[in-house]
Short mmCIF file of C-alpha atoms in Angstrom, two decimals:
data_model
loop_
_atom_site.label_atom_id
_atom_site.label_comp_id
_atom_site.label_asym_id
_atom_site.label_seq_id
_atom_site.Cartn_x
_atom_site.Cartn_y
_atom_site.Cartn_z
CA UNK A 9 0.00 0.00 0.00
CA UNK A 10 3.04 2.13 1.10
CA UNK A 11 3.77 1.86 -2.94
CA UNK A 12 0.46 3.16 -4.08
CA UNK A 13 1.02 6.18 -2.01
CA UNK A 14 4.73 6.85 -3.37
CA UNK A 15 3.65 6.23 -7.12
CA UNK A 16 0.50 8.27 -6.64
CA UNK A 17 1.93 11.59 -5.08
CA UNK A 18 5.28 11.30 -7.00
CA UNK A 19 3.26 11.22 -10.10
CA UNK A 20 1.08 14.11 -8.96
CA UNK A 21 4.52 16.20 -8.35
CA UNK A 22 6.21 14.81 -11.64
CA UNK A 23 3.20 15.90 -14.05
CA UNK A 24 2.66 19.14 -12.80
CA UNK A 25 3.41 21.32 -15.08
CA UNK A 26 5.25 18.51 -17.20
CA UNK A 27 4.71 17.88 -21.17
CA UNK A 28 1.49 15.38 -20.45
CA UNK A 29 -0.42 18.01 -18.62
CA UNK A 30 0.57 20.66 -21.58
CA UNK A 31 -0.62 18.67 -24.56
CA UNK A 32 -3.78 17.41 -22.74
CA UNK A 33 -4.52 20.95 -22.08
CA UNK A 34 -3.68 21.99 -25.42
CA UNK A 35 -5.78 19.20 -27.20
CA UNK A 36 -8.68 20.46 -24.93
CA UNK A 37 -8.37 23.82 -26.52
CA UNK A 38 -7.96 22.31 -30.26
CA UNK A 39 -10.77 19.60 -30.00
CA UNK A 40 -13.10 22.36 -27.87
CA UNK A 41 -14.04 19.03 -26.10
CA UNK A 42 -12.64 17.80 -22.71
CA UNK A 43 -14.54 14.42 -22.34
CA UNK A 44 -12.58 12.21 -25.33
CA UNK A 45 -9.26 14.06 -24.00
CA UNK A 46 -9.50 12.67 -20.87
CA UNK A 47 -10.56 9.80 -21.53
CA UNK A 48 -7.61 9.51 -24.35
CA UNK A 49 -5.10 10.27 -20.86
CA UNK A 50 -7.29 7.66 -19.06
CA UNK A 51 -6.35 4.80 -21.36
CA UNK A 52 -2.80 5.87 -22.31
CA UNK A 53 -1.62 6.65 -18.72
CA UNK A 54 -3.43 2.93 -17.44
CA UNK A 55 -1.48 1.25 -19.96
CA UNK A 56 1.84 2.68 -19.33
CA UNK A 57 1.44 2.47 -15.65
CA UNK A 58 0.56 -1.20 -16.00
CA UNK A 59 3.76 -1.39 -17.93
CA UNK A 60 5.97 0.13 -15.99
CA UNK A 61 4.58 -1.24 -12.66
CA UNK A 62 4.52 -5.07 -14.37
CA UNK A 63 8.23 -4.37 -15.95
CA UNK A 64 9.52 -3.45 -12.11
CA UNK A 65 8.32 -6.00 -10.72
CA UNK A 66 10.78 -8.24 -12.18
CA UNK A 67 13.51 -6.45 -11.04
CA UNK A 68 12.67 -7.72 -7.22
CA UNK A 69 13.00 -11.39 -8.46
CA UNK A 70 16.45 -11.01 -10.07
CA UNK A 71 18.59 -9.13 -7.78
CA UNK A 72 18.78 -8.30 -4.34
CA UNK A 73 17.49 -5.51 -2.07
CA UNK A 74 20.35 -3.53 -1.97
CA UNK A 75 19.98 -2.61 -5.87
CA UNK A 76 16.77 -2.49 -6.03
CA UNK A 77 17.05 0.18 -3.27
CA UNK A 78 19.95 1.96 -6.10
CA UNK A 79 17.33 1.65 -8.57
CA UNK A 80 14.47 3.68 -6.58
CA UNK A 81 17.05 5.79 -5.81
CA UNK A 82 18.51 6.99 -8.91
CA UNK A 83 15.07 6.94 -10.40
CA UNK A 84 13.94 9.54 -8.06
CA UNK A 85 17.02 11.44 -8.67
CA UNK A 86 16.73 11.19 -12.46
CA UNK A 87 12.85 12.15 -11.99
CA UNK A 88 13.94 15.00 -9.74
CA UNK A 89 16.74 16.03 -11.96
CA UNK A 90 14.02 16.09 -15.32
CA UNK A 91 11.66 18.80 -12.94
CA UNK A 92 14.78 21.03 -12.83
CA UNK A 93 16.18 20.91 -16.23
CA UNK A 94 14.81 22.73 -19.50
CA UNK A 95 12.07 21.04 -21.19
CA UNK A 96 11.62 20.86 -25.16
CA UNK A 97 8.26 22.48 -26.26
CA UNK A 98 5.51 19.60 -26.43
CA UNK A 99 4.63 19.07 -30.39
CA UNK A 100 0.82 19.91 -30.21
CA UNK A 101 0.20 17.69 -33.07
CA UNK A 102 -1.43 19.36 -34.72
CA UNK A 103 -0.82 17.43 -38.14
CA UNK A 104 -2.59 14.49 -36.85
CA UNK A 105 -5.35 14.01 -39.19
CA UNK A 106 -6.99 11.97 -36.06
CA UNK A 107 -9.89 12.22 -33.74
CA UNK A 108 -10.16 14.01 -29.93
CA UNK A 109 -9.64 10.41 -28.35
CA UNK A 110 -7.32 8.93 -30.90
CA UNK A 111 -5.33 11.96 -31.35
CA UNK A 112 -4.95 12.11 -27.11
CA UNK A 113 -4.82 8.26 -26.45
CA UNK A 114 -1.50 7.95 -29.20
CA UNK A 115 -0.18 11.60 -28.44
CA UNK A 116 0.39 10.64 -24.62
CA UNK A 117 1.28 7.36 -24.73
CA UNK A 118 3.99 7.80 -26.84
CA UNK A 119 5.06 10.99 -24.70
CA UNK A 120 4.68 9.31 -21.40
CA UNK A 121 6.47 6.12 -23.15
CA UNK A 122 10.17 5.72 -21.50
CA UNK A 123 8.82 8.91 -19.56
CA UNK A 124 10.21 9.61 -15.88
CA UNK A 125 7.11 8.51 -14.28
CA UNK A 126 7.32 4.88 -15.87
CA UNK A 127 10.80 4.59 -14.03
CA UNK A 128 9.11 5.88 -10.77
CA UNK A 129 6.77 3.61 -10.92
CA UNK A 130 8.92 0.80 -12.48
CA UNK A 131 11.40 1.46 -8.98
CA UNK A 132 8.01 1.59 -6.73
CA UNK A 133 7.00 -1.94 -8.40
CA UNK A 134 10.13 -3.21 -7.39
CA UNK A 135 9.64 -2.81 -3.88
CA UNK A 136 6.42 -3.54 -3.49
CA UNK A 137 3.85 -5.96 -2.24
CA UNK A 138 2.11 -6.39 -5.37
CA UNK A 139 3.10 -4.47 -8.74
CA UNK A 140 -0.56 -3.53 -8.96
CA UNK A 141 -0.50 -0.83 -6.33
CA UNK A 142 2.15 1.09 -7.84
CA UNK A 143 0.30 1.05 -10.98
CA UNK A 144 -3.02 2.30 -9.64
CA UNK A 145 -1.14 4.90 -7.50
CA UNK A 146 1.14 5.87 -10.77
CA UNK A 147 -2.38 6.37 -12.73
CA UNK A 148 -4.56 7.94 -10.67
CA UNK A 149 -1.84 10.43 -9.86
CA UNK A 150 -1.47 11.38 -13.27
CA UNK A 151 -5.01 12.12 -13.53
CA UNK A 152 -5.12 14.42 -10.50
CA UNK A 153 -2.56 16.37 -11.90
CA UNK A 154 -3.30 16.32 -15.74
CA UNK A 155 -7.47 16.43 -15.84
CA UNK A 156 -7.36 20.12 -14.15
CA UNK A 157 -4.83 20.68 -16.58
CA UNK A 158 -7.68 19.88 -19.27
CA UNK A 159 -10.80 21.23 -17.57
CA UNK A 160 -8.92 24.61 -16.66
CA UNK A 161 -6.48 25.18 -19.85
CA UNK A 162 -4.20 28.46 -19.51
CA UNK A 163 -6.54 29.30 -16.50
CA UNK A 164 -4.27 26.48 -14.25
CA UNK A 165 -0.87 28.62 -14.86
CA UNK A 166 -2.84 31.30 -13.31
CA UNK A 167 -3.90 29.25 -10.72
CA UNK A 168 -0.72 26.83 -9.56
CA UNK A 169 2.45 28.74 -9.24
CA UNK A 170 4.15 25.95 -11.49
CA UNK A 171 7.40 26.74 -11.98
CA UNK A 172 7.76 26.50 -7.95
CA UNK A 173 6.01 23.50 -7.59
CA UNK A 174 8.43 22.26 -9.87
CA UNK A 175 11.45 23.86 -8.26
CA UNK A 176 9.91 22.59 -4.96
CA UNK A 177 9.36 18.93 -6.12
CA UNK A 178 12.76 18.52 -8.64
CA UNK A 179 14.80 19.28 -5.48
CA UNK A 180 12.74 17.03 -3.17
CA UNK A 181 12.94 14.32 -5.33
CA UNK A 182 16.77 14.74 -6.05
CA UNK A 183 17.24 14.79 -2.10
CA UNK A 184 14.66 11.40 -1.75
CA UNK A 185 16.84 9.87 -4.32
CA UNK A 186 20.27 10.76 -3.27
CA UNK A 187 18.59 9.66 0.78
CA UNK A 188 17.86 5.80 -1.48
CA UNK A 189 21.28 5.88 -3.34
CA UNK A 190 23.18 6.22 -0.11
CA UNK A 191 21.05 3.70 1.96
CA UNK A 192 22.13 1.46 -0.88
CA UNK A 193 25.52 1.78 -0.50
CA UNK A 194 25.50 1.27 2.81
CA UNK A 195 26.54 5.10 3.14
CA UNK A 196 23.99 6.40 5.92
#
């Protein structure tokens, strides 16, 4: 349970004001229609967390704890490390001759695809319980942090002080993973 927890409030931290939450905001505003959007992010987000979370929990089976602790560790660090760094504009796709729902559901799976929430969640899954949990707490986070995104638009910039929250969360996360990496190595 401890894992559904981590996965779902990392995830909220990691997509605010991340790529996923842009484009599903932004194909809101092209499609003038929220509902196929969302449930575009729905779909893609439950597949890739089921991915991720399935993928992880291998690594438990094949090496020891002491890894698998290195592996949560860096991934937080590499997750933190994303927040802080400069992001590439998000292609808006706007040459997608596809549908509100087809257009989301491809657009962000194949931009949360190798994404730095899959490796949180991945790292979560290989602690756990159950890969499941991670999963469910990897996907619903993204939702609380990316449907706003498409019921508000530009109105949640004015809302959220982003770039903070992002500040805020990249350094947290670099500090949670750097805490991991050194219980790893035996360091603290």
């Amino acid at each position: 349970m401890d894992s559904l927890i981590a996965s779902f409030l990392t995830l909220i931290l990691t997509e605010t004001g991340d790529r996923t939450q842009l484009l599903a905001a932004a194909l809101a505003i092209r499609f003038a229609s929220n509902r196929p959007v969302i449930l575009g992010l729905a779909v893609a987000s439950l597949i890739n967390c089921l991915i991720s979370a399935y993928a992880g929990s291998f690594i438990d089976q094949w090496v020891s704890q002491d890894p698998v602790r290195l592996f949560n560790g860096l991934a937080y660090l590499l997750a933190g490390a994303a927040m802080l760094a400069w992001r590439r504009p998000v292609d808006l796709l706007k040459g997608w001759k596809t549908g509100p729902f087809l257009t989301a559901f491809l657009g962000i799976f194949i931009l949360q695809f190798g994404d730095k929430g899959q490796f949180i969640i991945g790292a979560n899954a290989a602690r756990a319980d159950h890969w499941l949990f991670p999963a469910i707490g990897g996907w619903l986070g993204t939702l609380v942090a990316v449907v706003p995104a498409i019921l508000l638009k530009e109105r949640l910039a004015k809302i959220l002080p982003i770039s903070k929250i992002r500040i805020g969360g990249g350094v947290a996360l670099c500090l949670l993973g750097l805490i991991h990496a050194l219980k790893a190595w035996h360091i603290i």
